[in-house]
Amino acid sequence: MSRSLLRVALLLLSFIGLTFVTALDQTIAAEQATEAEQLFVRRILPILNDKCFACHGNDVQDIQGGLNLRAQDALTIGGDTGEPLIKREDLLNSPLLSAVKREDANWSPMPPKDADRLTSEQLKHFSQWIEAGAVWPNASRIAEIQKSFADKWSIEDGWLLTTSGGLSAEWNDRRYKPEALWAYQPVRKPVTKAEGSGAIDELIALHVPDGMSVAGESEPATWLRRATYDLTGLPATNDEIRSFETAFHSNKDIAVREAIDRLLSSPHYGEQMAQHWLDVVRYADSSGFANDFERGNAWRYRDYVVRSFNNDKAYDRFIREQIAGDEIDPSDSENIIATGFLRMGPWELTGMEVAKIARQRFLDDVTNSVGEVFLAHSLQCARCHDHKFDPIPTRDYYSIQAVFSTTQLADRPAPFLPQENIDGFDEVKYLKRVQASHQETLQRLDDKSLAAAEKWHEENNIDPTKWKAALEQARENGIPKRRGLYGAARAIMLKDGVPEDQYPPRMLAWTPQEIGLERIAAKGLERLTWQLERYEPTALAVYNGPPLQLTAVTSPLRMRQEKTNAKSAPAEKTCILVGGDPFSEGDAVKPGVLSVLTSFPALAKSSTPQESNGQSNIKSNGEESSFTQLASRFPEPPTKNRLALANWIAHKDNPLTARVIANRIWMWHFDQPLAGNPNNFGSTGKRPTHPELLDWLAATLIENDWSFKALHRIIMNSQAYRRSSRAAAQSQEFSQELLESHYAVFKPRRLTGEEIRDSMLVFTGELNRRIGGIPNRPEINAEAAMQPRQVMGTFAEVWVPNPLPSQRHRRSLYALKLRGLADPALEVFNAPTPDFSCERREVSTVTPQVFALFNSEYSHLRALALASKVLKSSGTNDRDAVIACFQTVLGREPSEQEVASCLHHLEKLSAIESHKEYAPVKPPLEIVRDAVEENTGERFSFLEKLYSNADFVPDLQPSDCDARTRALANMCLVLLNSNEFIYVY
Amino acid sequence: MSTNPDANSQSALNDSAPLSRRRWLYDSGSSLCGIMASMAASALMADERKAATEPELPKPHFNVRAKSVIFLMMEGGPSHIDTFDPKPALSRWHLKEFVREGQQKSAMESGKRYYVQSPFKFIKAGQSGADMAENWSHLAKVADHLCFFRGCRVDSVNHPTAMYQMNCGNRFGGDPAIGAWMNYGLGSINQNLPGFIVFPEVSFPQGGSANWSNGYLPAHHQGTALRPHGSPILDLVPPAHVTTEQQRLNLDLLSSLNQQHAQEHPAHAELATRMANYELAFRMQSQVPELLDLSREDARTKAMYGIDQPATNSFGRKCLLARRLVEQGVRFVQLYNGTWDSHDFIERAHGNLVRGVDQPIAALIQDLKQRGLLESTLVVWCGEFGRTPDNGVRQGTAYGRDHNPNAMTIWLAGGGCNAGHTIGATDELGMEAVEGKAHVRDFHVTLLRLLGLDDNKLTYYHGGRFKQLSQFGGKVIDDLIA
């Protein structure tokens, strides 16, 4: 048949189809549905559901472009343009096809988002369907066809899943490609020839392309540096490297094993792992947003994490404590502190926000956080609508949220534990002085207005009797802190309905300067209540209780019984919020979990051909069925809902939990995860590159009672981890990326900002290795420290470094982490913002890193300290000094050529330095800060006293050193900037 | 599922992951990365210069005139009612009291309230007859270049969340700012300068530097805050005692050590990137201060911007610098001014604030015009929200206004905007936009469109999802475009 004849034939057929399908759909059995009908139901309708109806039919009030695809005869009526979507005379040039093909300028590309464009396969189906006449059966016919072909299509098109139920029937009918559901499959441990570390190499080898050779073993010095940074975040010292080399050459396997054991037992191990964990949970010492109030006691949660890793706490217990510690045993401070996890998101309630919305923000935050952190599912995608890509209905989202309906925020009493570091609390004296100064300011301004009030009455010829009575009454009532006597008297007059021109006005006799000062003092006192919490035996935590009716939170929240001014409110009921709107309640829901995981195992069993040849399931200890049972085991009354959720998450049969953490642990060693989006195991996340390995690691973790340290040992003893970063000679070309992704070479990584800073302190000997404790304030860039920063109604405090070097030179983990003021030197090296969970740190190479590392005062002072230390210990010989510097920073001896360049450099720098004179530095005791006052729109300045600077002991300064030390410091600065230091191989 | 954007296909990832690690200098030039790794340092320098003059920029999605943006961010929420949206009806309601309550109201909105008429008189400015409070006497002279938009609506009633939404599209912070998106979409014309520069107020706004964040976009798209005092960029120059000669000697030693190291790790491409960065940083040490040095501008220009007057000096300098940076090819310059958060005493506070910015802004527009840059530069003036026609009784009566997410005035100038028109309208009292209503995400989509970018195409794959400035798409407001 010629092409044109075929077209005519098809046209005829399609007309017949169109007419007959509508007329005869009851008479032709569904099994005999035409190809075109089948194509529509099977291929086209799901696309329309996913990509078109949202704007063209679901909401008849809001139809885009006037095109309602759900309307009868939509294809012939079209939209605002008035053109039919299907050109019967020229089917393949139908506007509908042009729009989805996105190649005809006359028709807007559909769907509008580029990322949503139809795949080539979908376009092929569209063309076929249109070419076959664009048959569109009616609803009942669709249902019949779906029913009669369900089984056939299920095998071919993907799986139909059972969940708690979507908001629409169409969502429930979605099909999922089995490979997109990999993370819901029960974890199966592949059977391997080798056990332990050898299994890892075997499973990696499975995927190595033909012709790709793996690199040889890493040099012992390189390996030890790698392992030490991985496990502690600190450099291996020169002595450690030398003795490891000796041990390695006598028996390398034993040497490696012993080194790993030594590092795992270092208390710095917990610090390094805590840094990873805190990235994921978004740790910060402040609340963010308008006030950015400090969370004085958040540090106790940070230390809890460090302790948990150091004690090798089983991961399942770690999960339970963080989600439900208070429900397990509230008498143990450790459990209360652990629930700080639930409070990690930025949150505040100001008088400018609707209280219910703020409460909802907390619930949304905690729901999504639990999903991302433990289950690698961004649950917020299901907040307003059923999840677009994953089998997570909105109902599940609110069911998980219902678990938290009785969860209230509080800074709970929790006595300090013997294992907590409570040193340095005497620094509170500086805050007390700030407090006293603010109180003095308010008193002075109150006095000033009071004095001026007398004159005001005279000048305005107003009888002061009433005013005096009000003052008397205010004195009797007790003077409120902020407004003072003057303000209290005004409040009485206002309340009594005295006309405003009959008593003295606000801010009487204050200069614009003083108007600003009053705000700073009053708000400053409010801010201090949060900072003073740092030294109290309370923990950033939660408790179960009835909802509180709050309008603003301006001081740390206490448990309900202590909160006297909170009115009780009806118990919080959780409903599906239509469109995510807190004021639009849909169906009520009960506490629950991800429902797909309950129905999935049975489905997986029946749908997958027996894969178990060569594979074994995780050993069962007799509680086989309890994972599915746990899904519905939420107690009434809801006293331990969070524990029920935690038990479900931490159950060994939860297919997500072990995989998620195994993937993270792997990434912490290899700088690349197996599944590319550690917070997203859903269908849009990257699939695991080595699925068998991921399952093997997850199963092995559980077999080892969820021990992190056991898994580190197994991973680090593998050949993959011991491999060199230098590629082996290859029989064919492979890109570096490809070699890295197959673990054929070890992927080099850049040190993090924290590791760079901490390493420098190790080199100089300045690092205070004490574990845990209240946050410290190291010196950061002085301009950033002094940069005025607006917070609600005032300006945030200057960043004042701790007075003593030992306080300042702590690990970066302990530096006060304010959401509103990131340390620019860490930020520039990709320290993540605590606003979002960081699944994996970015690594970028940008110019401002040079400013931070090469130009900063901080680097220059570290270089000087290093030079001074080296010269003190290595005697007078320049050559020895150069060698000692290389050993300290790079863990190796310099080459002759390097020695020569360095000596030459030293000579020139000594000449320059010998002509310089340095004055000793003194930190300022007060600074003048400029700002714009909100009430006047005028600039004003104010003085901020930096009390602790009076006790400031500076680090070693150039003025303390001779020209030779200063010259050597230049060379040290160069080493601290070298690529060899910055990268780990 | 068959209809997903397939995150696992290479094509989906090509424009994000590899570049984030491989970019060098401040932006772009990525095509050179591959060859750089195998090049000697001296040859490298030559190519770097080439990159500086002939950047390979990404192609915009549409052909448009605008290339750069100067974004005037009036933080705190300027009152539309007292600036560009007169509400004469308010005088009938002046000081009339009422009570507002309800679960959907914040503490600030609730309780006893009273209406406040504007203390400012209004005029019709220019041939277009644009409404302006008469204290905008300089801006009135360039009124015909402005396109006013009264239909914008935001979701947040508090400063940091509203600022985040206006700057980054998301109320909760952490997402890329508009400037970062534009640099990501269009590249940076000047390879030796950041493509996104911010001049904050003397104090950082609420929400801090997250307002000019690169979010999940590669780090070189982050807004660089230039400081009014001290070093314009943090640690741009070494401590005062370090001489240039010394700095050069240190760099030379570093370079020789790094070269040797690179030979041992030939496959490690980032080593060369890091080395090049040190040389660029060294050049920036002298170039950036020169660029910011206004001493070479003639007295007439400085006077035009009001730099010679105390009231206008601060914002005048910023406006003049913004023009210079745009001339140098900086893609996006954002100037902060405020705080416009006049809860009480609006006559005094807004009066002073307008005095501070009126002349500098008018000068900027005139200057861009006379230099032929207004066509290619889009100027945006807005706050994070508008203000209410009423005020709460707090400590007695004070003629001010609270926050209002439902009505505000934004204006545009240059860059292909619909100059000489006022789009949209608010109700009789200025409480809510009623005509030409559009969500801020539509406004964002429109800004991108004016720069030749399609919000639906300008996406970035992050955390398993394609993300975009408007969060989930929006509509171009056609009336804002000429």
CSV table of C-alpha atoms in Angstrom, one decimal, chain A residues 52-57 59-69 78-80 110 112, chain B residues 474-475:
chain,number,residue,atom,x,y,z
A,52,CYS,CA,-1.5,17.7,31.4
A,53,PHE,CA,-4.6,17.6,33.6
A,54,ALA,CA,-3.0,19.6,36.4
A,55,CYS,CA,-3.4,22.8,34.2
A,56,HIS,CA,-5.9,21.5,31.7
A,57,GLY,CA,-8.8,20.0,33.5
A,59,ASP,CA,-9.4,22.6,38.4
A,60,VAL,CA,-12.2,23.9,36.3
A,61,GLN,CA,-11.8,27.3,38.0
A,62,ASP,CA,-8.3,27.5,36.7
A,63,ILE,CA,-8.0,26.2,33.2
A,64,GLN,CA,-4.8,27.3,31.4
A,65,GLY,CA,-5.2,28.7,27.9
A,66,GLY,CA,-8.9,27.8,28.0
A,67,LEU,CA,-8.1,24.2,27.2
A,68,ASN,CA,-9.9,21.7,29.3
A,69,LEU,CA,-8.7,18.2,28.3
A,78,GLY,CA,-9.5,23.0,21.5
A,79,GLY,CA,-8.6,26.0,23.7
A,80,ASP,CA,-8.6,29.8,23.5
A,110,MET,CA,4.0,21.3,26.4
A,112,PRO,CA,5.9,24.0,29.7
B,474,GLY,CA,5.0,30.6,36.8
B,475,LYS,CA,3.6,32.8,34.2
